[in-house]
Amino acid sequence: MNRRPKLLVTRRVFPEVVERLQPHFELEGNADDALWPREELLRRAADRDALFVVGSDRIDRELLDACPQLKIVATGTVGYNHIDVAACAERGIAVTNTPDVLTEATADLGWALLMAAARRLSETERWLREGRWNSWAFDQFLGADVHGATLGIVGMGRIGSAIARRARGFSMQVLYHNRSPAPNEAELGARRVALDELLRSADHVVLVVPYTPQTHHLIGERELAMMKPGAVLVNIARGGIVDDAALAKALRSGPIGAAGLDVYENEPKVNPALLEVPNVVLTPHIGSATRSSRLGMAMLAAENLVAWAGGQPLRTPVSA
Ligand code: 8YV
């Protein structure tokens, strides 16, 4: 290619990331961070060699058909369930993601949600702000212990491992469910069990598996019914792994005690039934939202694109 390749960056990115990309590409960005309707994305992407996308951009066969020149899709996220990787591979289109740079920040948020849900932080703060705090009582707002409890981690990848490491500081037993044994299980002091056993034995459960057809509604009515009385469920992975309607029901009728959610089935819409239950802490998909982490993600996507433009090996390719 004699000309600079054409790149579309679908969302506003940090100025230093634009600077990194600019010399290598004919760049179209989205400085206003406008939410483009699907047709606009298809239209803007149509003549592009490269795309820098995020989780809300669906990269499917329809989009690929509309982009005959496309050679690389770099997503500024670690999850890539929004990309049809097999369809990209068939067409020789490379795909890259952003592992590692968000691991610790996302594990921190998982931990924050666990603590907040177990100790009823959102619920009690709302109550305090409403001016309802008149007296103290021994049995007021009793929550669940986190320290010394058994933690169940579903998905023992990078983020699962980072959560398990934190659990040691809270003297917790760690169970995990994963397709294959984690190579670091001895170091983490974690024991691999079947999902049903994990749900029955863990005091608290954190979900960190990728979203795939196999993990769709992995946690539904049946699984929620198996959980321990008062247990906390945290989802920092993807909406759709939990059946949100079933969860809202279980939060009302038990046995689980509370939940902490960062992701939802129809993001950014939240199931109204979840908004009505007091014992759930809700955050708007902020797992990776620290400056260092988000800058790291955007820069890693840019580094992949620059490597591609220079004919160098990709930094973090995704394989079909
Ligand atoms: C992103 C995430 O913030 O990287 C991922 O897969 O879920 C988050 O870190 C989000 O996907 C932005 O689209």
CSV table of C-alpha atoms and ligand atoms in Angstrom, one decimal:
chain,number,residue,atom,x,y,z
A,1,MET,CA,0.0,0.0,0.0
A,2,ASN,CA,1.6,3.3,-1.1
A,3,ARG,CA,-0.9,5.5,0.7
A,4,ARG,CA,-1.3,5.7,4.5
A,5,PRO,CA,-4.0,3.2,5.5
A,6,LYS,CA,-7.4,4.6,6.3
A,7,LEU,CA,-8.4,4.1,10.0
A,8,LEU,CA,-11.7,4.8,11.7
A,9,VAL,CA,-11.7,5.2,15.5
A,10,THR,CA,-15.3,4.8,16.5
A,11,ARG,CA,-15.0,6.6,19.9
A,12,ARG,CA,-13.2,9.5,21.4
A,13,VAL,CA,-9.7,8.4,22.6
A,14,PHE,CA,-7.1,10.2,24.7
A,15,PRO,CA,-5.0,12.8,22.9
A,16,GLU,CA,-1.8,10.9,23.3
A,17,VAL,CA,-3.4,7.9,21.6
A,18,VAL,CA,-4.4,10.1,18.6
A,19,GLU,CA,-0.8,11.4,18.5
A,20,ARG,CA,0.5,7.8,18.4
A,21,LEU,CA,-1.8,6.9,15.5
A,22,GLN,CA,-1.7,10.1,13.4
A,23,PRO,CA,1.6,9.6,11.6
A,24,HIS,CA,0.7,6.2,10.5
A,25,PHE,CA,-2.9,6.5,9.3
A,26,GLU,CA,-5.3,8.7,7.4
A,27,LEU,CA,-7.4,8.9,10.6
A,28,GLU,CA,-11.1,9.6,11.0
A,29,GLY,CA,-12.1,9.9,14.7
A,30,ASN,CA,-15.1,10.7,16.7
A,31,ALA,CA,-14.1,13.8,18.7
A,32,ASP,CA,-17.6,14.4,19.9
A,33,ASP,CA,-18.0,10.8,21.1
A,34,ALA,CA,-21.3,10.7,19.3
A,35,LEU,CA,-23.2,7.5,19.4
A,36,TRP,CA,-23.4,6.5,15.8
A,37,PRO,CA,-26.5,4.6,14.7
A,38,ARG,CA,-25.6,1.3,13.1
A,39,GLU,CA,-26.1,2.6,9.5
A,40,GLU,CA,-23.6,5.4,10.2
A,41,LEU,CA,-21.0,3.0,11.5
A,42,LEU,CA,-21.4,0.9,8.4
A,43,ARG,CA,-21.2,4.0,6.1
A,44,ARG,CA,-18.1,5.4,7.9
A,45,ALA,CA,-16.3,2.0,8.0
A,46,ALA,CA,-17.0,1.2,4.4
A,47,ASP,CA,-13.8,2.5,2.8
A,48,ARG,CA,-11.5,1.7,5.8
A,49,ASP,CA,-8.5,-0.6,6.0
A,50,ALA,CA,-8.5,-0.6,9.8
A,51,LEU,CA,-11.0,-0.1,12.6
A,52,PHE,CA,-10.4,0.8,16.2
A,53,VAL,CA,-13.7,-0.2,18.0
A,54,VAL,CA,-15.2,-0.7,21.4
A,55,GLY,CA,-17.6,-3.2,22.9
A,56,SER,CA,-20.7,-1.5,21.6
A,57,ASP,CA,-19.6,-1.8,18.0
A,58,ARG,CA,-20.9,-5.1,16.5
A,59,ILE,CA,-18.4,-6.4,14.0
A,60,ASP,CA,-20.4,-9.1,12.3
A,61,ARG,CA,-20.7,-10.5,8.7
A,62,GLU,CA,-23.0,-7.6,7.7
A,63,LEU,CA,-20.3,-5.1,8.7
A,64,LEU,CA,-17.5,-7.1,7.1
A,65,ASP,CA,-19.5,-7.4,3.8
A,66,ALA,CA,-19.8,-3.6,3.9
A,67,CYS,CA,-16.0,-3.1,4.3
A,68,PRO,CA,-14.2,-4.8,1.4
A,69,GLN,CA,-10.9,-3.2,2.2
A,70,LEU,CA,-10.8,-4.1,5.9
A,71,LYS,CA,-7.6,-5.7,7.1
A,72,ILE,CA,-7.6,-5.3,10.9
A,73,VAL,CA,-10.0,-4.7,13.7
A,74,ALA,CA,-8.4,-3.5,17.0
A,75,THR,CA,-10.8,-3.5,19.9
A,76,GLY,CA,-10.0,-1.3,22.9
A,77,THR,CA,-11.4,-4.0,25.2
A,78,VAL,CA,-10.2,-7.3,26.5
A,79,GLY,CA,-13.6,-9.0,25.7
A,80,TYR,CA,-14.3,-9.6,22.1
A,81,ASN,CA,-17.7,-11.2,22.0
A,82,HIS,CA,-18.9,-8.2,19.9
A,83,ILE,CA,-16.6,-9.4,17.1
A,84,ASP,CA,-17.2,-12.4,14.8
A,85,VAL,CA,-13.6,-13.5,15.0
A,86,ALA,CA,-14.2,-16.6,12.8
A,87,ALA,CA,-15.8,-14.4,10.0
A,88,CYS,CA,-12.8,-12.1,10.3
A,89,ALA,CA,-10.3,-15.0,10.0
A,90,GLU,CA,-12.1,-16.3,6.9
A,91,ARG,CA,-11.5,-13.0,5.2
A,92,GLY,CA,-7.9,-12.7,6.5
A,93,ILE,CA,-8.8,-9.8,8.8
A,94,ALA,CA,-6.7,-9.6,11.9
A,95,VAL,CA,-8.3,-9.0,15.3
A,96,THR,CA,-6.6,-7.6,18.4
A,97,ASN,CA,-7.8,-7.0,22.0
A,98,THR,CA,-6.3,-5.5,25.2
A,99,PRO,CA,-5.4,-8.2,27.8
A,100,ASP,CA,-3.4,-7.5,30.9
A,101,VAL,CA,-3.6,-3.7,31.0
A,102,LEU,CA,-7.0,-3.8,32.8
A,103,THR,CA,-6.6,-6.9,34.9
A,104,GLU,CA,-5.9,-5.2,38.2
A,105,ALA,CA,-8.3,-2.4,37.9
A,106,THR,CA,-11.1,-4.8,37.0
A,107,ALA,CA,-10.2,-7.1,39.9
A,108,ASP,CA,-10.4,-4.1,42.2
A,109,LEU,CA,-13.9,-3.2,40.9
A,110,GLY,CA,-15.0,-6.8,41.4
A,111,TRP,CA,-13.7,-6.6,44.9
A,112,ALA,CA,-15.4,-3.2,45.5
A,113,LEU,CA,-18.8,-4.7,44.3
A,114,LEU,CA,-18.4,-7.7,46.6
A,115,MET,CA,-17.6,-5.6,49.6
A,116,ALA,CA,-20.3,-3.1,48.8
A,117,ALA,CA,-23.0,-5.7,48.2
A,118,ALA,CA,-22.0,-7.8,51.2
A,119,ARG,CA,-22.0,-4.8,53.6
A,120,ARG,CA,-25.0,-3.1,51.9
A,121,LEU,CA,-23.2,0.1,51.1
A,122,SER,CA,-25.6,1.4,48.4
A,123,GLU,CA,-28.7,0.6,50.4
A,124,THR,CA,-27.5,2.2,53.6
A,125,GLU,CA,-26.1,5.3,51.9
A,126,ARG,CA,-29.5,5.8,50.2
A,127,TRP,CA,-31.2,5.5,53.6
A,128,LEU,CA,-28.8,7.9,55.2
A,129,ARG,CA,-29.2,10.5,52.4
A,130,GLU,CA,-32.9,10.3,52.8
A,131,GLY,CA,-32.4,11.6,56.4
A,132,ARG,CA,-33.7,8.4,58.0
A,133,TRP,CA,-30.8,7.8,60.4
A,134,ASN,CA,-32.2,8.6,63.8
A,135,SER,CA,-30.7,5.9,66.0
A,136,TRP,CA,-28.2,3.0,66.0
A,137,ALA,CA,-29.3,-0.6,66.8
A,138,PHE,CA,-27.4,-3.9,67.3
A,139,ASP,CA,-29.3,-5.6,64.5
A,140,GLN,CA,-29.3,-2.7,62.0
A,141,PHE,CA,-28.3,-3.4,58.4
A,142,LEU,CA,-26.5,-6.6,59.2
A,143,GLY,CA,-24.5,-7.8,56.2
A,144,ALA,CA,-22.4,-10.8,55.3
A,145,ASP,CA,-18.8,-11.4,56.3
A,146,VAL,CA,-16.3,-11.3,53.5
A,147,HIS,CA,-13.2,-12.1,55.5
A,148,GLY,CA,-12.8,-15.8,56.3
A,149,ALA,CA,-15.6,-16.7,53.9
A,150,THR,CA,-15.4,-19.1,50.9
A,151,LEU,CA,-15.1,-17.3,47.6
A,152,GLY,CA,-16.2,-19.0,44.3
A,153,ILE,CA,-14.6,-17.6,41.2
A,154,VAL,CA,-16.2,-18.6,37.9
A,155,GLY,CA,-13.5,-18.2,35.2
A,156,MET,CA,-9.9,-18.4,36.4
A,157,GLY,CA,-8.1,-16.3,33.8
A,158,ARG,CA,-6.1,-13.2,34.4
A,159,ILE,CA,-8.8,-11.3,36.2
A,160,GLY,CA,-10.0,-14.3,38.2
A,161,SER,CA,-6.5,-14.9,39.3
A,162,ALA,CA,-6.1,-11.3,40.4
A,163,ILE,CA,-9.3,-11.6,42.4
A,164,ALA,CA,-8.0,-14.9,44.0
A,165,ARG,CA,-4.8,-13.2,45.0
A,166,ARG,CA,-6.7,-10.4,46.8
A,167,ALA,CA,-8.8,-13.1,48.6
A,168,ARG,CA,-5.7,-14.3,50.4
A,169,GLY,CA,-5.5,-11.0,52.2
A,170,PHE,CA,-9.0,-11.6,53.5
A,171,SER,CA,-8.2,-15.1,54.7
A,172,MET,CA,-10.7,-16.6,52.3
A,173,GLN,CA,-11.0,-20.2,51.0
A,174,VAL,CA,-11.0,-20.0,47.2
A,175,LEU,CA,-12.9,-22.4,44.9
A,176,TYR,CA,-12.9,-21.9,41.2
A,177,HIS,CA,-14.6,-23.2,38.1
A,178,ASN,CA,-12.8,-23.3,34.8
A,179,ARG,CA,-12.6,-25.5,31.7
A,180,SER,CA,-9.1,-26.5,32.5
A,181,PRO,CA,-7.0,-26.4,35.7
A,182,ALA,CA,-5.4,-23.0,36.3
A,183,PRO,CA,-1.6,-23.4,36.2
A,184,ASN,CA,-1.3,-21.1,39.2
A,185,GLU,CA,-3.8,-22.9,41.4
A,186,ALA,CA,-1.3,-23.9,44.0
A,187,GLU,CA,0.1,-20.4,44.3
A,188,LEU,CA,-3.4,-19.0,44.6
A,189,GLY,CA,-4.4,-21.6,47.1
A,190,ALA,CA,-7.5,-22.3,44.9
A,191,ARG,CA,-9.4,-25.5,44.4
A,192,ARG,CA,-11.1,-26.4,41.1
A,193,VAL,CA,-14.7,-27.7,41.4
A,194,ALA,CA,-17.7,-28.2,39.2
A,195,LEU,CA,-20.0,-25.2,38.8
A,196,ASP,CA,-22.8,-26.7,40.8
A,197,GLU,CA,-20.5,-27.6,43.7
A,198,LEU,CA,-19.1,-24.0,43.6
A,199,LEU,CA,-22.6,-22.5,43.7
A,200,ARG,CA,-23.6,-24.8,46.7
A,201,SER,CA,-20.4,-24.2,48.7
A,202,ALA,CA,-19.3,-20.6,48.1
A,203,ASP,CA,-20.4,-17.9,50.4
A,204,HIS,CA,-19.8,-15.4,47.6
A,205,VAL,CA,-19.5,-15.9,43.8
A,206,VAL,CA,-17.7,-13.7,41.3
A,207,LEU,CA,-18.2,-14.2,37.6
A,208,VAL,CA,-15.3,-13.5,35.3
A,209,VAL,CA,-15.9,-15.8,32.3
A,210,PRO,CA,-16.0,-14.5,28.7
A,211,TYR,CA,-19.5,-14.3,27.1
A,212,THR,CA,-20.0,-17.1,24.6
A,213,PRO,CA,-23.0,-19.1,23.4
A,214,GLN,CA,-22.0,-21.6,26.1
A,215,THR,CA,-22.0,-19.1,28.9
A,216,HIS,CA,-25.3,-17.4,28.0
A,217,HIS,CA,-27.5,-17.6,31.1
A,218,LEU,CA,-24.9,-19.7,32.9
A,219,ILE,CA,-26.5,-18.3,36.0
A,220,GLY,CA,-30.3,-18.6,35.8
A,221,GLU,CA,-33.1,-19.6,38.1
A,222,ARG,CA,-31.7,-23.2,38.7
A,223,GLU,CA,-28.2,-22.0,39.6
A,224,LEU,CA,-29.5,-19.1,41.8
A,225,ALA,CA,-31.6,-21.5,43.7
A,226,MET,CA,-28.5,-23.5,44.6
A,227,MET,CA,-26.6,-20.7,46.2
A,228,LYS,CA,-26.2,-20.3,49.9
A,229,PRO,CA,-28.6,-18.3,52.0
A,230,GLY,CA,-27.2,-14.7,52.1
A,231,ALA,CA,-24.6,-15.3,49.4
A,232,VAL,CA,-23.4,-12.4,47.2
A,233,LEU,CA,-23.2,-12.7,43.4
A,234,VAL,CA,-20.9,-10.4,41.5
A,235,ASN,CA,-20.9,-10.0,37.7
A,236,ILE,CA,-18.0,-8.0,36.2
A,237,ALA,CA,-17.8,-10.1,33.1
A,238,ARG,CA,-20.6,-9.6,30.6
A,239,GLY,CA,-24.3,-9.1,30.6
A,240,GLY,CA,-26.1,-12.2,29.4
A,241,ILE,CA,-24.0,-14.6,31.6
A,242,VAL,CA,-26.7,-13.9,34.2
A,243,ASP,CA,-30.4,-14.1,33.6
A,244,ASP,CA,-31.2,-10.6,34.9
A,245,ALA,CA,-34.9,-11.3,35.4
A,246,ALA,CA,-34.2,-14.5,37.3
A,247,LEU,CA,-31.7,-12.6,39.4
A,248,ALA,CA,-34.1,-9.8,40.3
A,249,LYS,CA,-36.6,-12.5,41.5
A,250,ALA,CA,-33.9,-14.3,43.5
A,251,LEU,CA,-32.9,-11.0,45.1
A,252,ARG,CA,-36.5,-10.6,46.4
A,253,SER,CA,-37.1,-14.2,47.5
A,254,GLY,CA,-33.6,-15.6,48.2
A,255,PRO,CA,-31.7,-17.6,48.9
A,256,ILE,CA,-29.1,-15.2,47.8
A,257,GLY,CA,-28.6,-12.1,49.9
A,258,ALA,CA,-27.3,-9.5,47.5
A,259,ALA,CA,-25.6,-8.9,44.2
A,260,GLY,CA,-23.1,-6.5,42.7
A,261,LEU,CA,-23.4,-5.9,38.9
A,262,ASP,CA,-21.3,-3.9,36.5
A,263,VAL,CA,-22.7,-5.5,33.3
A,264,TYR,CA,-26.3,-6.1,32.1
A,265,GLU,CA,-28.1,-8.1,29.5
A,266,ASN,CA,-29.2,-5.1,27.4
A,267,GLU,CA,-26.6,-2.5,28.2
A,268,PRO,CA,-27.0,0.4,28.6
A,269,LYS,CA,-30.6,-0.5,29.5
A,270,VAL,CA,-31.0,-2.1,32.9
A,271,ASN,CA,-33.8,-4.5,33.6
A,272,PRO,CA,-36.3,-2.3,35.6
A,273,ALA,CA,-36.9,-5.2,38.0
A,274,LEU,CA,-33.2,-4.9,39.1
A,275,LEU,CA,-33.7,-1.1,39.7
A,276,GLU,CA,-36.5,-1.9,42.1
A,277,VAL,CA,-34.7,-4.3,44.4
A,278,PRO,CA,-32.7,-2.7,47.3
A,279,ASN,CA,-30.1,-5.4,47.7
A,280,VAL,CA,-28.2,-5.0,44.5
A,281,VAL,CA,-25.3,-2.6,43.9
A,282,LEU,CA,-25.3,-1.4,40.3
A,283,THR,CA,-22.5,0.3,38.4
A,284,PRO,CA,-22.4,1.3,34.7
A,285,HIS,CA,-19.7,-1.0,33.2
A,286,ILE,CA,-16.8,0.7,34.9
A,287,GLY,CA,-14.7,-2.3,35.6
A,288,SER,CA,-11.7,-0.9,33.7
A,289,ALA,CA,-12.5,2.7,34.4
A,290,THR,CA,-9.3,4.1,35.9
A,291,ARG,CA,-7.2,6.5,33.9
A,292,SER,CA,-4.1,4.3,33.8
A,293,SER,CA,-6.2,1.3,32.8
A,294,ARG,CA,-8.3,3.0,30.1
A,295,LEU,CA,-5.3,4.8,28.7
A,296,GLY,CA,-3.4,1.4,28.7
A,297,MET,CA,-6.3,-0.2,26.8
A,298,ALA,CA,-6.5,2.6,24.2
A,299,MET,CA,-2.8,2.7,23.7
A,300,LEU,CA,-2.5,-1.0,23.4
A,301,ALA,CA,-5.1,-1.0,20.6
A,302,ALA,CA,-3.1,1.8,19.0
A,303,GLU,CA,0.2,-0.1,19.3
A,304,ASN,CA,-1.5,-3.1,17.6
A,305,LEU,CA,-2.6,-0.8,14.7
A,306,VAL,CA,0.8,0.9,14.4
A,307,ALA,CA,2.5,-2.5,14.4
A,308,TRP,CA,0.2,-3.7,11.6
A,309,ALA,CA,0.8,-0.5,9.6
A,310,GLY,CA,4.5,-1.1,9.9
A,311,GLY,CA,4.3,-4.7,8.9
A,312,GLN,CA,5.4,-5.8,12.4
A,313,PRO,CA,4.0,-8.6,14.5
A,314,LEU,CA,0.8,-7.7,16.3
A,315,ARG,CA,1.2,-7.1,20.0
A,316,THR,CA,-2.0,-8.9,21.2
A,317,PRO,CA,-3.7,-10.8,18.4
A,318,VAL,CA,-6.9,-12.8,19.0
A,319,SER,CA,-7.1,-16.1,17.2
A,320,ALA,CA,-10.3,-17.7,15.9
B,1,8YV,C1,-14.6,-1.9,28.7
B,1,8YV,C2,-14.6,-4.4,29.1
B,1,8YV,O1,-14.6,-0.8,29.5
B,1,8YV,O2,-12.5,-4.6,28.1
B,1,8YV,C3,-13.6,-5.1,28.3
B,1,8YV,O3,-13.9,-6.2,27.7
B,1,8YV,O4,-15.6,-5.0,29.4
B,1,8YV,C4,-14.4,-3.1,29.7
B,1,8YV,O5,-13.1,-3.0,30.1
B,1,8YV,C5,-15.9,-2.0,27.9
B,1,8YV,O6,-16.0,-3.2,27.2
B,1,8YV,C6,-15.9,-0.8,26.9
B,1,8YV,O7,-16.6,-1.1,25.8
